[in-house]
């Protein structure tokens, strides 16, 4: 992922897109792409939504939107110096405390 | 990233959250978190938005929302069998064709 | 609705919030509130989502988010001079052409 | 606005779209349209965003997205029996208490 983040940064730099890439704009762009991902599913039942990759065209659309969301997330992290993987690691650790796995303390011995 | 994706999947499985984790719901959750990221910046000028990590509290909030967005993106990819990194690689390659880097052909020799 | 739009405009003016109320910021704020509305439903089944007003607390939350979405929509329209009701009327008229009501032409005589 | 809400309801009913119009789906559709509104502004400076209606094509796009947001908001309210105008009135009243207008109590007599 750091390699892709670097590649995206160079891509933007070479094209002089830096002035558009404020954190505010990149956060907005990320949410726009997330909306386009939601759009694919908006009228589907939960069951239909699970089968979306079986259709070649909607599979391509899903992959495209996933790429866009990840691209803007990494570009956002790049301009603010955020380490997305470290942030997620820390969050998982916090959530493991917040939502303890059930059952382990319930054994009857 | 695949390690984190696996860890998130186990986290959900142990807590029996699988029935909530339809692609439709995870896409919605992703967009909700993207909205929370936008909220941090909504009233800031572009300049203020660039300085958001200087304040410890807003930095923590940014990192937290980044983690949430990435978590739901990976969980979405997990349930649909999408490889987010491969999707992004393919997208960058397509964009390099679509938006050629300027200047290389303009040299004067 | 024009009365409410006027009241919101005065509310913002008296508090000197005008400089925050660029169309860009108001559109972002609208999408943030729409995300908060989605959040109420994100883990619900379609059936559960239909019963959300039966619970007093979630009913209040729904009404609150509806008010926020409408407030930002009207403030957005105010700063750009858009007439939301006229825009919707025009859209409905276009859609009545685009999606003709079924059945009328199918009579058997 | 109640007239438009009724007209939208009939429009959906005649086309048998009722089964798609769960509150959950309509909230998602609303957020998708809000994202499309944000998209218009995502790379604009605050100043550029204020001039968006001067260009005929982007003005039409803004009006179209405003109509879509309002349409889904009203359809959402219709299926849940929410009175959007009353909700907004109540919210404004609450906000007038929460954010008192400055200055009135500061007179020096």
Coordinates of C-alpha atoms in Angstrom, one line a residue:
Chain A
X1 CA 0.0 0.0 0.0
X2 CA 2.8 2.5 0.7
X3 CA 4.0 1.9 -2.9
X4 CA 0.6 2.7 -4.3
X5 CA 0.3 5.8 -2.2
X6 CA 3.7 7.0 -3.5
X7 CA 2.6 6.2 -7.1
X8 CA -0.6 8.2 -6.7
X9 CA 1.4 11.1 -5.2
X10 CA 3.7 11.2 -8.2
X11 CA 0.8 10.9 -10.5
X12 CA -0.8 14.0 -9.0
X13 CA 2.5 15.9 -8.8
X14 CA 3.5 15.4 -12.4
X15 CA 0.0 16.7 -13.5
X16 CA 0.2 19.7 -11.1
X17 CA -3.0 18.6 -9.3
X18 CA -1.4 19.5 -5.9
X19 CA -3.4 22.7 -5.6
X20 CA -6.7 20.8 -5.9
X21 CA -5.6 18.2 -3.4
X22 CA -6.4 19.9 -0.1
X23 CA -7.4 17.5 2.7
X24 CA -10.9 19.1 2.5
X25 CA -11.3 18.4 -1.2
X26 CA -9.9 14.9 -1.0
X27 CA -12.2 14.0 1.9
X28 CA -15.1 15.3 -0.2
X29 CA -13.9 13.3 -3.3
X30 CA -13.7 10.2 -1.1
X31 CA -17.3 10.6 0.1
X32 CA -18.5 11.2 -3.5
X33 CA -16.9 7.9 -4.5
X34 CA -18.3 6.1 -1.5
X35 CA -21.7 7.4 -2.7
X36 CA -21.1 5.9 -6.1
X37 CA -20.4 2.6 -4.4
X38 CA -23.7 2.9 -2.5
X39 CA -25.5 3.7 -5.7
X40 CA -24.8 0.2 -7.1
X41 CA -26.7 -1.3 -4.2
X42 CA -29.4 1.3 -3.4
X43 CA -32.4 -0.6 -4.8
X44 CA -31.1 -4.2 -4.2
X45 CA -32.4 -6.5 -1.6
X46 CA -29.7 -7.8 0.9
X47 CA -29.8 -11.1 -1.1
X48 CA -29.3 -9.4 -4.4
X49 CA -26.5 -7.3 -3.0
X50 CA -24.6 -10.4 -2.1
X51 CA -24.7 -11.6 -5.7
X52 CA -23.4 -8.5 -7.3
X53 CA -20.1 -9.9 -8.5
X54 CA -21.8 -12.6 -10.6
X55 CA -22.7 -10.0 -13.2
X56 CA -19.6 -9.0 -15.1
X57 CA -20.7 -5.4 -15.6
X58 CA -21.6 -4.7 -12.0
X59 CA -18.5 -6.5 -10.8
X60 CA -16.4 -4.1 -12.9
X61 CA -18.3 -1.2 -11.5
X62 CA -17.7 -2.4 -7.9
X63 CA -14.0 -2.8 -8.5
X64 CA -13.8 0.6 -10.1
X65 CA -15.5 2.3 -7.2
X66 CA -13.4 0.4 -4.6
X67 CA -10.3 1.6 -6.5
X68 CA -11.5 5.2 -6.4
X69 CA -12.3 5.1 -2.7
X70 CA -8.9 3.6 -1.9
X71 CA -7.1 6.1 -4.2
X72 CA -8.7 9.1 -2.5
X73 CA -8.2 7.7 1.0
X74 CA -4.5 7.2 0.2
X75 CA -4.1 10.6 -1.3
X76 CA -5.9 12.1 1.7
X77 CA -3.5 10.3 4.0
X78 CA -0.5 11.4 1.9
X79 CA -1.2 15.1 2.2
X80 CA -1.8 14.9 5.9
X81 CA 0.9 12.4 6.7
X82 CA -1.5 9.9 8.2
X83 CA -0.5 6.2 8.2
X84 CA -3.7 4.5 7.3
X85 CA -2.6 1.0 8.2
X86 CA -1.2 2.1 11.6
X87 CA -4.5 4.0 12.3
X88 CA -6.5 0.8 11.5
X89 CA -4.2 -1.4 13.6
X90 CA -4.7 0.9 16.6
X91 CA -8.5 1.0 16.0
X92 CA -8.8 -2.8 15.9
X93 CA -6.8 -3.0 19.1
X94 CA -9.2 -0.5 20.7
X95 CA -12.3 -2.4 19.4
X96 CA -11.0 -5.7 20.7
X97 CA -11.2 -4.1 24.2
X98 CA -14.5 -2.3 23.5
X99 CA -16.3 -5.4 22.1
X100 CA -14.8 -8.4 23.9
X101 CA -15.2 -11.6 22.0
X102 CA -18.1 -13.5 23.5
X103 CA -18.0 -16.9 25.0
X104 CA -14.4 -17.2 26.3
X105 CA -15.3 -16.3 29.8
X106 CA -18.4 -18.4 29.8
X107 CA -16.8 -21.8 30.1
X108 CA -18.2 -24.0 32.8
X109 CA -15.1 -25.4 34.4
Chain B
X1 CA -3.3 -5.0 4.2
X2 CA -4.4 -8.6 3.6
X3 CA -3.5 -9.4 7.2
X4 CA -5.7 -6.6 8.5
X5 CA -8.5 -7.7 6.2
X6 CA -8.3 -11.2 7.7
X7 CA -8.2 -9.8 11.2
X8 CA -11.3 -7.7 10.6
X9 CA -13.1 -10.8 9.2
X10 CA -12.3 -12.9 12.2
X11 CA -13.3 -10.0 14.5
X12 CA -16.7 -9.9 12.8
X13 CA -17.1 -13.7 12.7
X14 CA -16.4 -14.3 16.4
X15 CA -19.0 -11.6 17.3
X16 CA -21.5 -13.2 14.8
X17 CA -21.8 -9.9 12.9
X18 CA -21.8 -11.7 9.6
X19 CA -25.6 -11.3 9.0
X20 CA -25.2 -7.5 9.2
X21 CA -22.3 -7.5 6.9
X22 CA -24.1 -7.6 3.5
X23 CA -22.3 -5.7 0.8
X24 CA -25.1 -3.2 0.8
X25 CA -24.8 -2.5 4.5
X26 CA -21.0 -2.3 4.4
X27 CA -21.1 0.2 1.4
X28 CA -23.6 2.3 3.4
X29 CA -21.4 2.1 6.5
X30 CA -18.4 3.1 4.5
X31 CA -20.2 6.2 3.1
X32 CA -21.4 7.1 6.7
X33 CA -17.7 7.1 7.8
X34 CA -16.6 9.1 4.8
X35 CA -19.3 11.6 5.8
X36 CA -17.8 11.8 9.3
X37 CA -14.4 12.5 7.7
X38 CA -16.0 15.3 5.6
X39 CA -17.6 16.7 8.7
X40 CA -14.2 17.5 10.3
X41 CA -13.5 19.8 7.3
X42 CA -16.9 21.2 6.4
X43 CA -16.5 24.7 7.7
X44 CA -12.8 25.1 7.3
X45 CA -11.1 27.1 4.6
X46 CA -8.7 25.2 2.3
X47 CA -5.8 26.6 4.3
X48 CA -7.3 25.6 7.7
X49 CA -8.0 22.2 6.4
X50 CA -4.2 21.7 5.6
X51 CA -3.4 22.4 9.2
X52 CA -5.8 20.0 10.8
X53 CA -3.1 17.6 12.1
X54 CA -1.5 20.4 14.2
X55 CA -4.3 20.1 16.7
X56 CA -4.0 16.9 18.7
X57 CA -7.8 16.4 19.1
X58 CA -8.6 16.9 15.5
X59 CA -5.6 14.8 14.4
X60 CA -7.0 11.9 16.5
X61 CA -10.4 12.4 15.0
X62 CA -8.9 12.3 11.5
X63 CA -7.0 9.1 12.2
X64 CA -10.0 7.5 13.7
X65 CA -12.2 8.2 10.7
X66 CA -9.5 7.1 8.3
X67 CA -9.4 3.8 10.2
X68 CA -13.1 3.4 10.0
X69 CA -13.2 4.1 6.3
X70 CA -10.4 1.6 5.6
X71 CA -12.0 -1.0 7.9
X72 CA -15.4 -0.9 6.1
X73 CA -13.7 -0.8 2.7
X74 CA -11.7 -4.0 3.6
X75 CA -14.8 -5.7 5.1
X76 CA -16.7 -4.8 1.9
X77 CA -13.9 -6.3 -0.2
X78 CA -13.8 -9.4 2.0
X79 CA -17.5 -10.3 1.6
X80 CA -17.4 -9.8 -2.2
X81 CA -14.0 -11.3 -2.8
X82 CA -12.6 -8.0 -4.3
X83 CA -8.8 -7.4 -4.2
X84 CA -8.7 -3.7 -3.4
X85 CA -5.0 -3.3 -4.1
X86 CA -5.2 -5.1 -7.5
X87 CA -8.3 -2.9 -8.3
X88 CA -6.3 0.2 -7.5
X89 CA -3.3 -0.9 -9.5
X90 CA -5.5 -1.6 -12.5
X91 CA -7.1 1.9 -12.1
X92 CA -3.8 3.7 -11.9
X93 CA -2.6 1.9 -15.1
X94 CA -5.8 3.0 -16.9
X95 CA -5.5 6.6 -15.6
X96 CA -1.9 6.8 -16.8
X97 CA -3.3 6.2 -20.3
X98 CA -6.3 8.5 -19.8
X99 CA -4.3 11.4 -18.4
X100 CA -0.9 11.3 -20.0
X101 CA 1.8 13.1 -18.1
X102 CA 2.4 16.5 -19.7
X103 CA 5.6 17.8 -21.0
X104 CA 7.5 14.8 -22.1
X105 CA 6.9 15.3 -25.7
X106 CA 7.4 19.0 -25.6
X107 CA 11.2 19.1 -25.2
X108 CA 12.9 21.5 -27.6
X109 CA 15.8 19.4 -28.9
Chain C
X1 CA -41.0 26.5 2.5
X2 CA -39.9 30.0 1.4
X3 CA -40.8 31.3 4.8
X4 CA -38.5 28.7 6.4
X5 CA -35.8 29.5 3.9
X6 CA -36.0 33.2 4.8
X7 CA -35.9 32.4 8.6
X8 CA -32.8 30.2 8.1
X9 CA -31.1 33.0 6.2
X10 CA -31.8 35.5 8.9
X11 CA -30.6 33.0 11.5
X12 CA -27.3 32.7 9.8
X13 CA -27.0 36.4 9.0
X14 CA -27.5 37.5 12.6
X15 CA -24.9 35.1 13.8
X16 CA -22.5 36.2 11.0
X17 CA -22.2 32.7 9.6
X18 CA -22.3 33.9 6.1
X19 CA -18.6 33.5 5.4
X20 CA -19.0 29.7 6.2
X21 CA -22.0 29.3 4.0
X22 CA -20.3 28.9 0.7
X23 CA -22.2 26.7 -1.7
X24 CA -19.4 24.2 -1.5
X25 CA -19.5 24.0 2.3
X26 CA -23.3 23.8 2.4
X27 CA -23.3 21.0 -0.1
X28 CA -20.8 19.1 2.1
X29 CA -22.8 19.8 5.2
X30 CA -25.9 18.5 3.4
X31 CA -24.1 15.3 2.5
X32 CA -22.8 14.9 6.1
X33 CA -26.4 15.1 7.4
X34 CA -27.6 12.7 4.7
X35 CA -24.9 10.3 6.0
X36 CA -26.3 10.7 9.6
X37 CA -29.7 9.7 8.3
X38 CA -28.3 6.6 6.5
X39 CA -26.5 5.7 9.8
X40 CA -29.8 5.1 11.5
X41 CA -30.6 2.4 9.0
X42 CA -27.2 1.0 8.2
X43 CA -27.6 -2.4 10.0
X44 CA -31.4 -2.7 9.8
X45 CA -33.2 -5.2 7.5
X46 CA -35.6 -3.6 5.1
X47 CA -38.4 -4.7 7.4
X48 CA -36.8 -3.2 10.5
X49 CA -36.2 0.0 8.6
X50 CA -40.0 0.3 8.0
X51 CA -40.7 0.2 11.7
X52 CA -38.2 2.9 12.8
X53 CA -40.9 5.4 13.8
X54 CA -42.4 3.0 16.4
X55 CA -39.5 3.6 18.7
X56 CA -39.7 7.1 20.2
X57 CA -35.9 7.7 20.3
X58 CA -35.2 6.6 16.8
X59 CA -38.3 8.5 15.6
X60 CA -36.8 11.7 17.2
X61 CA -33.5 11.0 15.6
X62 CA -35.1 10.6 12.1
X63 CA -37.0 13.8 12.4
X64 CA -33.9 15.6 13.6
X65 CA -31.8 14.4 10.6
X66 CA -34.7 15.2 8.2
X67 CA -34.7 18.7 9.6
X68 CA -30.9 19.0 9.2
X69 CA -31.0 17.8 5.6
X70 CA -33.8 20.2 4.7
X71 CA -32.1 23.1 6.5
X72 CA -28.9 22.7 4.6
X73 CA -30.7 22.2 1.3
X74 CA -32.7 25.4 1.8
X75 CA -29.6 27.3 2.8
X76 CA -27.7 26.0 -0.2
X77 CA -30.6 27.1 -2.4
X78 CA -30.7 30.5 -0.7
X79 CA -27.0 31.3 -1.4
X80 CA -27.2 30.2 -5.0
X81 CA -30.7 31.6 -5.8
X82 CA -32.1 28.2 -6.7
X83 CA -35.8 27.6 -6.3
X84 CA -36.0 24.1 -5.0
X85 CA -39.7 23.6 -5.5
X86 CA -39.6 24.8 -9.1
X87 CA -36.6 22.5 -9.7
X88 CA -38.5 19.6 -8.4
X89 CA -41.6 20.4 -10.4
X90 CA -39.5 20.5 -13.6
X91 CA -37.9 17.2 -12.7
X92 CA -41.2 15.5 -12.1
X93 CA -42.5 16.7 -15.4
X94 CA -39.3 15.4 -17.2
X95 CA -39.6 12.1 -15.3
X96 CA -43.3 11.7 -16.3
X97 CA -42.0 11.7 -19.9
X98 CA -39.0 9.5 -19.3
X99 CA -40.9 6.8 -17.3
X100 CA -44.4 6.7 -18.8
X101 CA -47.0 5.2 -16.5
X102 CA -47.6 1.6 -17.5
X103 CA -50.8 0.1 -18.7
X104 CA -52.6 3.1 -20.2
X105 CA -51.8 2.0 -23.8
X106 CA -52.4 -1.7 -23.1
X107 CA -56.2 -1.8 -23.1
X108 CA -57.6 -4.5 -25.2
X109 CA -60.3 -2.8 -27.3
Chain D
X1 CA -44.5 21.0 -0.7
X2 CA -47.2 18.6 0.4
X3 CA -48.6 18.7 -3.1
X4 CA -45.3 17.7 -4.6
X5 CA -44.9 14.9 -2.0
X6 CA -48.3 13.5 -3.0
X7 CA -47.4 13.7 -6.7
X8 CA -44.2 11.8 -6.1
X9 CA -46.0 9.2 -4.1
X10 CA -48.5 8.7 -6.9
X11 CA -45.7 8.6 -9.4
X12 CA -44.0 5.7 -7.5
X13 CA -47.3 3.9 -6.9
X14 CA -48.4 3.8 -10.5
X15 CA -45.0 2.4 -11.5
X16 CA -45.1 -0.1 -8.7
X17 CA -41.9 1.1 -7.2
X18 CA -43.2 0.8 -3.7
X19 CA -41.3 -2.3 -2.9
X20 CA -38.0 -0.5 -3.6
X21 CA -39.0 2.5 -1.5
X22 CA -38.1 1.2 2.0
X23 CA -36.9 4.0 4.3
X24 CA -33.4 2.4 4.2
X25 CA -33.2 2.5 0.4
X26 CA -34.6 6.1 0.2
X27 CA -32.1 7.3 2.8
X28 CA -29.3 5.7 0.8
X29 CA -30.6 7.3 -2.5
X30 CA -30.8 10.7 -0.8
X31 CA -27.2 10.4 0.3
X32 CA -26.1 9.3 -3.2
X33 CA -27.8 12.4 -4.7
X34 CA -26.2 14.6 -2.0
X35 CA -22.9 13.1 -3.1
X36 CA -23.6 14.1 -6.7
X37 CA -24.2 17.6 -5.5
X38 CA -20.9 17.7 -3.7
X39 CA -19.2 16.3 -6.8
X40 CA -20.0 19.6 -8.7
X41 CA -18.0 21.5 -6.1
X42 CA -15.3 19.1 -5.1
X43 CA -12.3 20.7 -6.9
X44 CA -13.6 24.3 -6.8
X45 CA -12.2 27.0 -4.5
X46 CA -14.8 28.7 -2.2
X47 CA -14.9 31.6 -4.7
X48 CA -15.4 29.5 -7.7
X49 CA -18.1 27.6 -5.9
X50 CA -20.0 30.9 -5.4
X51 CA -20.1 31.5 -9.2
X52 CA -21.4 28.1 -10.2
X53 CA -24.8 29.4 -11.4
X54 CA -23.1 31.7 -14.0
X55 CA -22.4 28.8 -16.2
X56 CA -25.5 27.5 -17.8
X57 CA -24.5 23.8 -17.8
X58 CA -23.4 23.7 -14.2
X59 CA -26.5 25.7 -13.1
X60 CA -28.7 23.0 -14.7
X61 CA -26.7 20.3 -13.0
X62 CA -27.1 22.0 -9.6
X63 CA -30.9 22.4 -10.1
X64 CA -31.1 18.8 -11.2
X65 CA -29.3 17.5 -8.1
X66 CA -31.3 19.8 -5.8
X67 CA -34.5 18.3 -7.3
X68 CA -33.2 14.8 -6.7
X69 CA -32.3 15.5 -3.1
X70 CA -35.6 17.1 -2.4
X71 CA -37.5 14.3 -4.2
X72 CA -35.9 11.5 -2.1
X73 CA -36.2 13.5 1.1
X74 CA -40.0 13.9 0.4
X75 CA -40.4 10.2 -0.6
X76 CA -38.5 9.2 2.6
X77 CA -40.8 11.4 4.7
X78 CA -43.9 10.0 2.9
X79 CA -43.1 6.4 3.7
X80 CA -42.4 7.1 7.3
X81 CA -45.1 9.7 7.9
X82 CA -42.6 12.4 8.8
X83 CA -43.7 16.1 8.3
X84 CA -40.4 17.6 7.1
X85 CA -41.6 21.2 7.4
X86 CA -42.8 20.7 11.0
X87 CA -39.5 18.9 11.8
X88 CA -37.6 21.9 10.5
X89 CA -39.7 24.4 12.3
X90 CA -39.1 22.6 15.6
X91 CA -35.4 22.4 14.9
X92 CA -35.1 26.1 14.2
X93 CA -36.9 26.9 17.4
X94 CA -34.5 24.6 19.3
X95 CA -31.5 26.3 17.6
X96 CA -32.7 29.7 18.4
X97 CA -32.4 28.7 22.1
X98 CA -29.1 26.9 21.6
X99 CA -27.4 29.6 19.7
X100 CA -28.8 32.9 21.0
X101 CA -28.5 35.9 18.6
X102 CA -25.5 37.9 19.7
X103 CA -25.6 41.5 20.9
X104 CA -29.2 41.9 22.0
X105 CA -28.4 41.6 25.6
X106 CA -25.2 43.6 25.4
X107 CA -26.7 47.1 25.1
X108 CA -25.3 49.6 27.5
X109 CA -28.3 51.4 28.9

